[in-house]
Amino acid sequence: EDKVVQSPLSLVVHEGDTVTLNCSYEVTNFRSLLWYKQEKKAPTFLFMLTSSGIEKKSGRLSSILDKKELSSILNITATQTGDSAIYLCAVPQGGSEKLVFGKGTKLTVNP
Amino acid sequence: DVKVTQSSRYLVKRTGEKVFLECVQDMDHENMFWYRQDPGLGLRLIYFSYDVKMKEKGDIPEGYSVSREKKERFSLILESASTNQTSMYLCASRALAGFGGGFFGPGTRLTVL
């Protein structure tokens, strides 16, 4: 059964800290891994990583795919209170278009 | 700038009622999804559609059905609502694989009494 596991489930840091969020996956016919940020409402898309694009960066956020370890990390440097959110990782299931999500990491950034 | 809309933000229904949740996207995406989100359980896929009139069951389809008669519209139906279907329901749409992460609707908070 395909699955996606995120760790830690929750994390509390202070502004300015750097955080690393983890996502591991077990899927057949892996094609891509996606990261989303969910604040109070719906998730918004951050990054998509594939075999041909294993590293992405946008401002203070960056993500790397490790196909050998079947995992990905999401790094946030110099965290701000606005980074407080649930970060979700998802992988298309079994070669289809169905996205399977992990349970998410709840990040709280305190001032 | 509207991309994915859902028919209701909040909905209260009684046990046994038939409930319709509608989702509309304006991006001509092939794929549409219905998820429910519950504390501690994350986002769980109920149904997925990859084309008009085409659907696949997700991880938790029991008690739900779907309809996709037009490309832009994907409806979730609770045939006979039960209290354990109280949840946040999120619709999403996404283009074919390799074209980004897609977009989610604002969600419908459904309470079944």
mmCIF file with all atom_site columns, C-alpha atoms in Angstrom:
data_model
loop_
_atom_site.group_PDB
_atom_site.id
_atom_site.type_symbol
_atom_site.label_atom_id
_atom_site.label_alt_id
_atom_site.label_comp_id
_atom_site.label_asym_id
_atom_site.label_entity_id
_atom_site.label_seq_id
_atom_site.pdbx_PDB_ins_code
_atom_site.Cartn_x
_atom_site.Cartn_y
_atom_site.Cartn_z
_atom_site.occupancy
_atom_site.B_iso_or_equiv
_atom_site.pdbx_formal_charge
_atom_site.auth_seq_id
_atom_site.auth_comp_id
_atom_site.auth_asym_id
_atom_site.auth_atom_id
_atom_site.pdbx_PDB_model_num
ATOM 1   C CA . GLU A 1 1   ? 0.000   0.000  0.000   1.00 0.00 ? 1   GLU A CA 1
ATOM 2   C CA . ASP A 1 2   ? 1.376   3.392  -0.969  1.00 0.00 ? 2   ASP A CA 1
ATOM 3   C CA . LYS A 1 3   ? 2.067   5.675  1.950   1.00 0.00 ? 3   LYS A CA 1
ATOM 4   C CA . VAL A 1 4   ? 3.588   8.987  2.876   1.00 0.00 ? 4   VAL A CA 1
ATOM 5   C CA . VAL A 1 5   ? 4.994   9.669  6.351   1.00 0.00 ? 5   VAL A CA 1
ATOM 6   C CA . GLN A 1 6   ? 5.950   13.085 7.633   1.00 0.00 ? 6   GLN A CA 1
ATOM 7   C CA . SER A 1 7   ? 8.012   13.979 10.663  1.00 0.00 ? 7   SER A CA 1
ATOM 8   C CA . PRO A 1 8   ? 7.905   15.571 13.075  1.00 0.00 ? 8   PRO A CA 1
ATOM 9   C CA . LEU A 1 9   ? 4.141   15.898 13.483  1.00 0.00 ? 9   LEU A CA 1
ATOM 10  C CA . SER A 1 10  ? 4.610   19.233 15.206  1.00 0.00 ? 10  SER A CA 1
ATOM 11  C CA . LEU A 1 11  ? 7.411   21.673 15.814  1.00 0.00 ? 11  LEU A CA 1
ATOM 12  C CA . VAL A 1 12  ? 7.701   24.882 17.811  1.00 0.00 ? 12  VAL A CA 1
ATOM 13  C CA . VAL A 1 13  ? 10.557  27.279 17.095  1.00 0.00 ? 13  VAL A CA 1
ATOM 14  C CA . HIS A 1 14  ? 11.504  30.916 17.587  1.00 0.00 ? 14  HIS A CA 1
ATOM 15  C CA . GLU A 1 15  ? 11.690  33.506 14.873  1.00 0.00 ? 15  GLU A CA 1
ATOM 16  C CA . GLY A 1 16  ? 15.015  33.352 13.084  1.00 0.00 ? 16  GLY A CA 1
ATOM 17  C CA . ASP A 1 17  ? 15.502  29.626 13.600  1.00 0.00 ? 17  ASP A CA 1
ATOM 18  C CA . THR A 1 18  ? 16.073  27.246 10.703  1.00 0.00 ? 18  THR A CA 1
ATOM 19  C CA . VAL A 1 19  ? 13.813  24.208 10.457  1.00 0.00 ? 19  VAL A CA 1
ATOM 20  C CA . THR A 1 20  ? 13.901  20.977 8.498   1.00 0.00 ? 20  THR A CA 1
ATOM 21  C CA . LEU A 1 21  ? 10.749  19.019 7.794   1.00 0.00 ? 21  LEU A CA 1
ATOM 22  C CA . ASN A 1 22  ? 10.868  15.438 6.594   1.00 0.00 ? 22  ASN A CA 1
ATOM 23  C CA . CYS A 1 23  ? 8.767   13.369 4.231   1.00 0.00 ? 23  CYS A CA 1
ATOM 24  C CA . SER A 1 24  ? 9.336   9.709  3.398   1.00 0.00 ? 24  SER A CA 1
ATOM 25  C CA . TYR A 1 25  ? 7.347   7.752  0.872   1.00 0.00 ? 25  TYR A CA 1
ATOM 26  C CA . GLU A 1 26  ? 6.627   4.256  -0.324  1.00 0.00 ? 26  GLU A CA 1
ATOM 27  C CA . VAL A 1 27  ? 4.930   4.263  -3.695  1.00 0.00 ? 27  VAL A CA 1
ATOM 28  C CA . THR A 1 28  ? 5.148   2.131  -6.785  1.00 0.00 ? 28  THR A CA 1
ATOM 29  C CA . ASN A 1 29  ? 6.255   3.829  -9.958  1.00 0.00 ? 29  ASN A CA 1
ATOM 30  C CA . PHE A 1 30  ? 7.396   7.055  -8.276  1.00 0.00 ? 30  PHE A CA 1
ATOM 31  C CA . ARG A 1 31  ? 7.154   10.130 -10.474 1.00 0.00 ? 31  ARG A CA 1
ATOM 32  C CA . SER A 1 32  ? 7.007   13.205 -8.265  1.00 0.00 ? 32  SER A CA 1
ATOM 33  C CA . LEU A 1 33  ? 6.670   14.578 -4.745  1.00 0.00 ? 33  LEU A CA 1
ATOM 34  C CA . LEU A 1 34  ? 4.802   17.759 -3.866  1.00 0.00 ? 34  LEU A CA 1
ATOM 35  C CA . TRP A 1 35  ? 4.935   20.118 -0.907  1.00 0.00 ? 35  TRP A CA 1
ATOM 36  C CA . TYR A 1 36  ? 2.035   22.314 0.233   1.00 0.00 ? 36  TYR A CA 1
ATOM 37  C CA . LYS A 1 37  ? 1.538   24.930 2.936   1.00 0.00 ? 37  LYS A CA 1
ATOM 38  C CA . GLN A 1 38  ? -1.772  25.103 4.772   1.00 0.00 ? 38  GLN A CA 1
ATOM 39  C CA . GLU A 1 39  ? -2.547  28.089 6.922   1.00 0.00 ? 39  GLU A CA 1
ATOM 40  C CA . LYS A 1 40  ? -6.082  28.575 8.171   1.00 0.00 ? 40  LYS A CA 1
ATOM 41  C CA . LYS A 1 41  ? -7.764  27.590 4.960   1.00 0.00 ? 41  LYS A CA 1
ATOM 42  C CA . ALA A 1 42  ? -6.893  25.460 1.952   1.00 0.00 ? 42  ALA A CA 1
ATOM 43  C CA . PRO A 1 43  ? -3.422  24.128 1.134   1.00 0.00 ? 43  PRO A CA 1
ATOM 44  C CA . THR A 1 44  ? -1.367  26.105 -1.335  1.00 0.00 ? 44  THR A CA 1
ATOM 45  C CA . PHE A 1 45  ? 1.248   24.532 -3.564  1.00 0.00 ? 45  PHE A CA 1
ATOM 46  C CA . LEU A 1 46  ? 4.939   25.159 -2.798  1.00 0.00 ? 46  LEU A CA 1
ATOM 47  C CA . PHE A 1 47  ? 7.156   22.808 -4.795  1.00 0.00 ? 47  PHE A CA 1
ATOM 48  C CA . MET A 1 48  ? 7.126   19.777 -7.036  1.00 0.00 ? 48  MET A CA 1
ATOM 49  C CA . LEU A 1 49  ? 10.201  17.551 -7.156  1.00 0.00 ? 49  LEU A CA 1
ATOM 50  C CA . THR A 1 50  ? 10.868  14.929 -9.787  1.00 0.00 ? 50  THR A CA 1
ATOM 51  C CA . SER A 1 51  ? 13.724  12.731 -10.910 1.00 0.00 ? 51  SER A CA 1
ATOM 52  C CA . SER A 1 52  ? 14.815  15.523 -13.223 1.00 0.00 ? 52  SER A CA 1
ATOM 53  C CA . GLY A 1 53  ? 14.296  18.295 -10.694 1.00 0.00 ? 53  GLY A CA 1
ATOM 54  C CA . ILE A 1 54  ? 15.473  17.123 -7.299  1.00 0.00 ? 54  ILE A CA 1
ATOM 55  C CA . GLU A 1 55  ? 16.058  20.527 -5.755  1.00 0.00 ? 55  GLU A CA 1
ATOM 56  C CA . LYS A 1 56  ? 13.838  23.593 -5.638  1.00 0.00 ? 56  LYS A CA 1
ATOM 57  C CA . LYS A 1 57  ? 14.233  26.940 -3.916  1.00 0.00 ? 57  LYS A CA 1
ATOM 58  C CA . SER A 1 58  ? 12.010  29.921 -3.366  1.00 0.00 ? 58  SER A CA 1
ATOM 59  C CA . GLY A 1 59  ? 13.207  32.636 -1.066  1.00 0.00 ? 59  GLY A CA 1
ATOM 60  C CA . ARG A 1 60  ? 13.803  31.187 2.383   1.00 0.00 ? 60  ARG A CA 1
ATOM 61  C CA . LEU A 1 61  ? 12.220  27.853 1.465   1.00 0.00 ? 61  LEU A CA 1
ATOM 62  C CA . SER A 1 62  ? 14.044  25.048 -0.257  1.00 0.00 ? 62  SER A CA 1
ATOM 63  C CA . SER A 1 63  ? 13.402  21.381 -0.831  1.00 0.00 ? 63  SER A CA 1
ATOM 64  C CA . ILE A 1 64  ? 15.490  18.400 -1.856  1.00 0.00 ? 64  ILE A CA 1
ATOM 65  C CA . LEU A 1 65  ? 14.475  14.970 -3.080  1.00 0.00 ? 65  LEU A CA 1
ATOM 66  C CA . ASP A 1 66  ? 16.551  11.932 -2.169  1.00 0.00 ? 66  ASP A CA 1
ATOM 67  C CA . LYS A 1 67  ? 15.383  9.121  -4.442  1.00 0.00 ? 67  LYS A CA 1
ATOM 68  C CA . LYS A 1 68  ? 17.817  6.682  -2.927  1.00 0.00 ? 68  LYS A CA 1
ATOM 69  C CA . GLU A 1 69  ? 16.430  7.229  0.571   1.00 0.00 ? 69  GLU A CA 1
ATOM 70  C CA . LEU A 1 70  ? 12.854  7.638  -0.714  1.00 0.00 ? 70  LEU A CA 1
ATOM 71  C CA . SER A 1 71  ? 12.507  10.910 1.110   1.00 0.00 ? 71  SER A CA 1
ATOM 72  C CA . SER A 1 72  ? 12.433  14.656 0.835   1.00 0.00 ? 72  SER A CA 1
ATOM 73  C CA . ILE A 1 73  ? 13.194  17.536 3.150   1.00 0.00 ? 73  ILE A CA 1
ATOM 74  C CA . LEU A 1 74  ? 11.751  21.018 3.280   1.00 0.00 ? 74  LEU A CA 1
ATOM 75  C CA . ASN A 1 75  ? 14.048  23.645 4.771   1.00 0.00 ? 75  ASN A CA 1
ATOM 76  C CA . ILE A 1 76  ? 12.937  27.022 6.012   1.00 0.00 ? 76  ILE A CA 1
ATOM 77  C CA . THR A 1 77  ? 15.676  29.451 6.999   1.00 0.00 ? 77  THR A CA 1
ATOM 78  C CA . ALA A 1 78  ? 15.282  32.575 9.154   1.00 0.00 ? 78  ALA A CA 1
ATOM 79  C CA . THR A 1 79  ? 11.737  31.580 10.093  1.00 0.00 ? 79  THR A CA 1
ATOM 80  C CA . GLN A 1 80  ? 9.055   34.225 10.565  1.00 0.00 ? 80  GLN A CA 1
ATOM 81  C CA . THR A 1 81  ? 5.712   34.064 12.380  1.00 0.00 ? 81  THR A CA 1
ATOM 82  C CA . GLY A 1 82  ? 4.041   33.992 8.976   1.00 0.00 ? 82  GLY A CA 1
ATOM 83  C CA . ASP A 1 83  ? 5.637   30.610 8.352   1.00 0.00 ? 83  ASP A CA 1
ATOM 84  C CA . SER A 1 84  ? 3.388   29.108 11.016  1.00 0.00 ? 84  SER A CA 1
ATOM 85  C CA . ALA A 1 85  ? 1.268   26.565 9.167   1.00 0.00 ? 85  ALA A CA 1
ATOM 86  C CA . ILE A 1 86  ? 0.787   22.893 8.464   1.00 0.00 ? 86  ILE A CA 1
ATOM 87  C CA . TYR A 1 87  ? 3.196   21.665 5.821   1.00 0.00 ? 87  TYR A CA 1
ATOM 88  C CA . LEU A 1 88  ? 1.931   18.787 3.724   1.00 0.00 ? 88  LEU A CA 1
ATOM 89  C CA . CYS A 1 89  ? 3.774   16.354 1.529   1.00 0.00 ? 89  CYS A CA 1
ATOM 90  C CA . ALA A 1 90  ? 2.021   14.392 -1.247  1.00 0.00 ? 90  ALA A CA 1
ATOM 91  C CA . VAL A 1 91  ? 2.929   11.765 -3.816  1.00 0.00 ? 91  VAL A CA 1
ATOM 92  C CA . PRO A 1 92  ? 0.909   10.510 -6.802  1.00 0.00 ? 92  PRO A CA 1
ATOM 93  C CA . GLN A 1 93  ? -0.191  6.993  -6.008  1.00 0.00 ? 93  GLN A CA 1
ATOM 94  C CA . GLY A 1 94  ? 0.956   3.977  -7.972  1.00 0.00 ? 94  GLY A CA 1
ATOM 95  C CA . GLY A 1 95  ? 1.648   5.758  -11.220 1.00 0.00 ? 95  GLY A CA 1
ATOM 96  C CA . SER A 1 96  ? -1.812  7.326  -11.299 1.00 0.00 ? 96  SER A CA 1
ATOM 97  C CA . GLU A 1 97  ? -2.827  10.922 -10.757 1.00 0.00 ? 97  GLU A CA 1
ATOM 98  C CA . LYS A 1 98  ? -4.259  10.236 -7.310  1.00 0.00 ? 98  LYS A CA 1
ATOM 99  C CA . LEU A 1 99  ? -2.383  12.295 -4.713  1.00 0.00 ? 99  LEU A CA 1
ATOM 100 C CA . VAL A 1 100 ? -1.706  10.639 -1.371  1.00 0.00 ? 100 VAL A CA 1
ATOM 101 C CA . PHE A 1 101 ? -0.920  13.032 1.465   1.00 0.00 ? 101 PHE A CA 1
ATOM 102 C CA . GLY A 1 102 ? 1.057   12.622 4.632   1.00 0.00 ? 102 GLY A CA 1
ATOM 103 C CA . LYS A 1 103 ? -0.508  13.790 7.887   1.00 0.00 ? 103 LYS A CA 1
ATOM 104 C CA . GLY A 1 104 ? 1.480   16.976 7.819   1.00 0.00 ? 104 GLY A CA 1
ATOM 105 C CA . THR A 1 105 ? 3.879   18.812 10.107  1.00 0.00 ? 105 THR A CA 1
ATOM 106 C CA . LYS A 1 106 ? 2.399   21.619 12.178  1.00 0.00 ? 106 LYS A CA 1
ATOM 107 C CA . LEU A 1 107 ? 4.996   24.372 12.473  1.00 0.00 ? 107 LEU A CA 1
ATOM 108 C CA . THR A 1 108 ? 4.586   27.119 15.043  1.00 0.00 ? 108 THR A CA 1
ATOM 109 C CA . VAL A 1 109 ? 6.987   30.051 14.919  1.00 0.00 ? 109 VAL A CA 1
ATOM 110 C CA . ASN A 1 110 ? 6.949   32.168 18.054  1.00 0.00 ? 110 ASN A CA 1
ATOM 111 C CA . PRO A 1 111 ? 8.135   35.804 18.074  1.00 0.00 ? 111 PRO A CA 1
ATOM 112 C CA . ASP B 2 1   ? -8.511  35.422 -9.560  1.00 0.00 ? 1   ASP B CA 1
ATOM 113 C CA . VAL B 2 2   ? -10.931 32.715 -8.508  1.00 0.00 ? 2   VAL B CA 1
ATOM 114 C CA . LYS B 2 3   ? -9.656  29.240 -9.348  1.00 0.00 ? 3   LYS B CA 1
ATOM 115 C CA . VAL B 2 4   ? -11.543 26.576 -7.345  1.00 0.00 ? 4   VAL B CA 1
ATOM 116 C CA . THR B 2 5   ? -14.829 27.351 -5.644  1.00 0.00 ? 5   THR B CA 1
ATOM 117 C CA . GLN B 2 6   ? -16.985 25.232 -3.383  1.00 0.00 ? 6   GLN B CA 1
ATOM 118 C CA . SER B 2 7   ? -20.715 25.719 -3.024  1.00 0.00 ? 7   SER B CA 1
ATOM 119 C CA . SER B 2 8   ? -20.785 26.270 0.738   1.00 0.00 ? 8   SER B CA 1
ATOM 120 C CA . ARG B 2 9   ? -18.293 27.273 3.408   1.00 0.00 ? 9   ARG B CA 1
ATOM 121 C CA . TYR B 2 10  ? -20.390 25.922 6.270   1.00 0.00 ? 10  TYR B CA 1
ATOM 122 C CA . LEU B 2 11  ? -23.172 23.372 6.161   1.00 0.00 ? 11  LEU B CA 1
ATOM 123 C CA . VAL B 2 12  ? -25.278 21.786 8.890   1.00 0.00 ? 12  VAL B CA 1
ATOM 124 C CA . LYS B 2 13  ? -27.335 18.718 8.049   1.00 0.00 ? 13  LYS B CA 1
ATOM 125 C CA . ARG B 2 14  ? -29.286 16.071 9.915   1.00 0.00 ? 14  ARG B CA 1
ATOM 126 C CA . THR B 2 15  ? -28.533 12.364 10.009  1.00 0.00 ? 15  THR B CA 1
ATOM 127 C CA . GLY B 2 16  ? -30.033 10.589 7.047   1.00 0.00 ? 16  GLY B CA 1
ATOM 128 C CA . GLU B 2 17  ? -30.218 13.631 4.797   1.00 0.00 ? 17  GLU B CA 1
ATOM 129 C CA . LYS B 2 18  ? -28.774 13.540 1.286   1.00 0.00 ? 18  LYS B CA 1
ATOM 130 C CA . VAL B 2 19  ? -26.017 16.119 0.971   1.00 0.00 ? 19  VAL B CA 1
ATOM 131 C CA . PHE B 2 20  ? -24.540 17.634 -2.175  1.00 0.00 ? 20  PHE B CA 1
ATOM 132 C CA . LEU B 2 21  ? -21.183 19.403 -2.160  1.00 0.00 ? 21  LEU B CA 1
ATOM 133 C CA . GLU B 2 22  ? -20.242 21.136 -5.395  1.00 0.00 ? 22  GLU B CA 1
ATOM 134 C CA . CYS B 2 23  ? -16.840 22.133 -6.686  1.00 0.00 ? 23  CYS B CA 1
ATOM 135 C CA . VAL B 2 24  ? -16.119 24.246 -9.751  1.00 0.00 ? 24  VAL B CA 1
ATOM 136 C CA . GLN B 2 25  ? -12.732 25.059 -11.278 1.00 0.00 ? 25  GLN B CA 1
ATOM 137 C CA . ASP B 2 26  ? -11.972 27.544 -14.009 1.00 0.00 ? 26  ASP B CA 1
ATOM 138 C CA . MET B 2 27  ? -8.554  26.318 -15.128 1.00 0.00 ? 27  MET B CA 1
ATOM 139 C CA . ASP B 2 28  ? -9.613  23.566 -17.544 1.00 0.00 ? 28  ASP B CA 1
ATOM 140 C CA . HIS B 2 29  ? -7.875  20.974 -15.367 1.00 0.00 ? 29  HIS B CA 1
ATOM 141 C CA . GLU B 2 30  ? -8.353  17.307 -16.166 1.00 0.00 ? 30  GLU B CA 1
ATOM 142 C CA . ASN B 2 31  ? -8.004  16.019 -12.614 1.00 0.00 ? 31  ASN B CA 1
ATOM 143 C CA . MET B 2 32  ? -10.305 16.822 -9.725  1.00 0.00 ? 32  MET B CA 1
ATOM 144 C CA . PHE B 2 33  ? -10.285 15.466 -6.198  1.00 0.00 ? 33  PHE B CA 1
ATOM 145 C CA . TRP B 2 34  ? -12.412 15.335 -3.080  1.00 0.00 ? 34  TRP B CA 1
ATOM 146 C CA . TYR B 2 35  ? -10.634 15.035 0.267   1.00 0.00 ? 35  TYR B CA 1
ATOM 147 C CA . ARG B 2 36  ? -11.768 15.172 3.842   1.00 0.00 ? 36  ARG B CA 1
ATOM 148 C CA . GLN B 2 37  ? -9.510  16.547 6.535   1.00 0.00 ? 37  GLN B CA 1
ATOM 149 C CA . ASP B 2 38  ? -9.779  15.520 10.172  1.00 0.00 ? 38  ASP B CA 1
ATOM 150 C CA . PRO B 2 39  ? -7.479  16.333 13.098  1.00 0.00 ? 39  PRO B CA 1
ATOM 151 C CA . GLY B 2 40  ? -4.775  13.724 13.473  1.00 0.00 ? 40  GLY B CA 1
ATOM 152 C CA . LEU B 2 41  ? -5.753  11.957 10.253  1.00 0.00 ? 41  LEU B CA 1
ATOM 153 C CA . GLY B 2 42  ? -4.622  14.491 7.681   1.00 0.00 ? 42  GLY B CA 1
ATOM 154 C CA . LEU B 2 43  ? -6.032  14.733 4.180   1.00 0.00 ? 43  LEU B CA 1
ATOM 155 C CA . ARG B 2 44  ? -7.721  11.548 3.005   1.00 0.00 ? 44  ARG B CA 1
ATOM 156 C CA . LEU B 2 45  ? -8.813  11.029 -0.574  1.00 0.00 ? 45  LEU B CA 1
ATOM 157 C CA . ILE B 2 46  ? -12.467 10.172 -1.045  1.00 0.00 ? 46  ILE B CA 1
ATOM 158 C CA . TYR B 2 47  ? -12.775 10.174 -4.843  1.00 0.00 ? 47  TYR B CA 1
ATOM 159 C CA . PHE B 2 48  ? -10.779 11.283 -7.824  1.00 0.00 ? 48  PHE B CA 1
ATOM 160 C CA . SER B 2 49  ? -11.819 12.080 -11.380 1.00 0.00 ? 49  SER B CA 1
ATOM 161 C CA . TYR B 2 50  ? -9.428  12.294 -14.316 1.00 0.00 ? 50  TYR B CA 1
ATOM 162 C CA . ASP B 2 51  ? -11.972 13.178 -16.994 1.00 0.00 ? 51  ASP B CA 1
ATOM 163 C CA . VAL B 2 52  ? -15.641 13.841 -17.553 1.00 0.00 ? 52  VAL B CA 1
ATOM 164 C CA . LYS B 2 53  ? -17.725 10.896 -16.323 1.00 0.00 ? 53  LYS B CA 1
ATOM 165 C CA . MET B 2 54  ? -14.558 9.100  -15.153 1.00 0.00 ? 54  MET B CA 1
ATOM 166 C CA . LYS B 2 55  ? -13.913 8.455  -11.489 1.00 0.00 ? 55  LYS B CA 1
ATOM 167 C CA . GLU B 2 56  ? -11.800 6.344  -9.198  1.00 0.00 ? 56  GLU B CA 1
ATOM 168 C CA . LYS B 2 57  ? -12.274 5.511  -5.559  1.00 0.00 ? 57  LYS B CA 1
ATOM 169 C CA . GLY B 2 58  ? -9.848  6.940  -3.108  1.00 0.00 ? 58  GLY B CA 1
ATOM 170 C CA . ASP B 2 59  ? -8.970  5.588  0.304   1.00 0.00 ? 59  ASP B CA 1
ATOM 171 C CA . ILE B 2 60  ? -12.319 6.227  2.005   1.00 0.00 ? 60  ILE B CA 1
ATOM 172 C CA . PRO B 2 61  ? -15.165 6.114  -0.560  1.00 0.00 ? 61  PRO B CA 1
ATOM 173 C CA . GLU B 2 62  ? -17.715 4.354  1.643   1.00 0.00 ? 62  GLU B CA 1
ATOM 174 C CA . GLY B 2 63  ? -20.834 6.446  2.153   1.00 0.00 ? 63  GLY B CA 1
ATOM 175 C CA . TYR B 2 64  ? -19.952 8.819  -0.688  1.00 0.00 ? 64  TYR B CA 1
ATOM 176 C CA . SER B 2 65  ? -20.533 9.037  -4.418  1.00 0.00 ? 65  SER B CA 1
ATOM 177 C CA . VAL B 2 66  ? -19.435 11.568 -7.013  1.00 0.00 ? 66  VAL B CA 1
ATOM 178 C CA . SER B 2 67  ? -20.547 13.019 -10.303 1.00 0.00 ? 67  SER B CA 1
ATOM 179 C CA . ARG B 2 68  ? -18.601 14.729 -13.043 1.00 0.00 ? 68  ARG B CA 1
ATOM 180 C CA . GLU B 2 69  ? -20.870 15.623 -15.934 1.00 0.00 ? 69  GLU B CA 1
ATOM 181 C CA . LYS B 2 70  ? -18.831 18.637 -17.048 1.00 0.00 ? 70  LYS B CA 1
ATOM 182 C CA . LYS B 2 71  ? -15.086 19.139 -16.964 1.00 0.00 ? 71  LYS B CA 1
ATOM 183 C CA . GLU B 2 72  ? -15.231 22.109 -14.628 1.00 0.00 ? 72  GLU B CA 1
ATOM 184 C CA . ARG B 2 73  ? -17.622 20.642 -12.067 1.00 0.00 ? 73  ARG B CA 1
ATOM 185 C CA . PHE B 2 74  ? -17.117 17.790 -9.594  1.00 0.00 ? 74  PHE B CA 1
ATOM 186 C CA . SER B 2 75  ? -19.821 16.991 -7.084  1.00 0.00 ? 75  SER B CA 1
ATOM 187 C CA . LEU B 2 76  ? -19.573 14.948 -3.903  1.00 0.00 ? 76  LEU B CA 1
ATOM 188 C CA . ILE B 2 77  ? -22.751 13.286 -2.662  1.00 0.00 ? 77  ILE B CA 1
ATOM 189 C CA . LEU B 2 78  ? -23.401 11.910 0.785   1.00 0.00 ? 78  LEU B CA 1
ATOM 190 C CA . GLU B 2 79  ? -26.270 9.518  0.139   1.00 0.00 ? 79  GLU B CA 1
ATOM 191 C CA . SER B 2 80  ? -27.393 9.356  3.760   1.00 0.00 ? 80  SER B CA 1
ATOM 192 C CA . ALA B 2 81  ? -25.382 11.621 6.012   1.00 0.00 ? 81  ALA B CA 1
ATOM 193 C CA . SER B 2 82  ? -24.083 10.232 9.280   1.00 0.00 ? 82  SER B CA 1
ATOM 194 C CA . THR B 2 83  ? -22.430 11.923 12.241  1.00 0.00 ? 83  THR B CA 1
ATOM 195 C CA . ASN B 2 84  ? -19.051 10.371 11.393  1.00 0.00 ? 84  ASN B CA 1
ATOM 196 C CA . GLN B 2 85  ? -19.093 12.342 8.152   1.00 0.00 ? 85  GLN B CA 1
ATOM 197 C CA . THR B 2 86  ? -18.775 15.578 10.093  1.00 0.00 ? 86  THR B CA 1
ATOM 198 C CA . SER B 2 87  ? -15.555 16.977 8.682   1.00 0.00 ? 87  SER B CA 1
ATOM 199 C CA . MET B 2 88  ? -13.826 19.580 6.537   1.00 0.00 ? 88  MET B CA 1
ATOM 200 C CA . TYR B 2 89  ? -14.247 18.708 2.854   1.00 0.00 ? 89  TYR B CA 1
ATOM 201 C CA . LEU B 2 90  ? -11.696 20.024 0.401   1.00 0.00 ? 90  LEU B CA 1
ATOM 202 C CA . CYS B 2 91  ? -11.934 19.946 -3.363  1.00 0.00 ? 91  CYS B CA 1
ATOM 203 C CA . ALA B 2 92  ? -8.841  20.260 -5.540  1.00 0.00 ? 92  ALA B CA 1
ATOM 204 C CA . SER B 2 93  ? -8.035  20.386 -9.212  1.00 0.00 ? 93  SER B CA 1
ATOM 205 C CA . ARG B 2 94  ? -4.784  19.735 -10.978 1.00 0.00 ? 94  ARG B CA 1
ATOM 206 C CA . ALA B 2 95  ? -3.564  19.615 -14.558 1.00 0.00 ? 95  ALA B CA 1
ATOM 207 C CA . LEU B 2 96  ? -1.922  16.506 -15.925 1.00 0.00 ? 96  LEU B CA 1
ATOM 208 C CA . ALA B 2 97  ? 1.159   15.244 -14.129 1.00 0.00 ? 97  ALA B CA 1
ATOM 209 C CA . GLY B 2 98  ? 4.185   17.461 -14.416 1.00 0.00 ? 98  GLY B CA 1
ATOM 210 C CA . PHE B 2 99  ? 2.248   20.691 -14.465 1.00 0.00 ? 99  PHE B CA 1
ATOM 211 C CA . GLY B 2 100 ? 2.437   21.915 -10.898 1.00 0.00 ? 100 GLY B CA 1
ATOM 212 C CA . GLY B 2 101 ? 0.572   21.157 -7.732  1.00 0.00 ? 101 GLY B CA 1
ATOM 213 C CA . GLY B 2 102 ? -2.873  22.385 -8.601  1.00 0.00 ? 102 GLY B CA 1
ATOM 214 C CA . PHE B 2 103 ? -5.272  24.359 -6.469  1.00 0.00 ? 103 PHE B CA 1
ATOM 215 C CA . PHE B 2 104 ? -7.570  23.691 -3.568  1.00 0.00 ? 104 PHE B CA 1
ATOM 216 C CA . GLY B 2 105 ? -10.951 25.187 -2.915  1.00 0.00 ? 105 GLY B CA 1
ATOM 217 C CA . PRO B 2 106 ? -11.641 27.026 0.361   1.00 0.00 ? 106 PRO B CA 1
ATOM 218 C CA . GLY B 2 107 ? -13.261 23.973 1.949   1.00 0.00 ? 107 GLY B CA 1
ATOM 219 C CA . THR B 2 108 ? -16.711 23.152 3.297   1.00 0.00 ? 108 THR B CA 1
ATOM 220 C CA . ARG B 2 109 ? -17.102 22.565 7.013   1.00 0.00 ? 109 ARG B CA 1
ATOM 221 C CA . LEU B 2 110 ? -19.919 20.012 7.229   1.00 0.00 ? 110 LEU B CA 1
ATOM 222 C CA . THR B 2 111 ? -21.604 19.221 10.512  1.00 0.00 ? 111 THR B CA 1
ATOM 223 C CA . VAL B 2 112 ? -24.035 16.309 10.658  1.00 0.00 ? 112 VAL B CA 1
ATOM 224 C CA . LEU B 2 113 ? -26.313 16.341 13.693  1.00 0.00 ? 113 LEU B CA 1
#
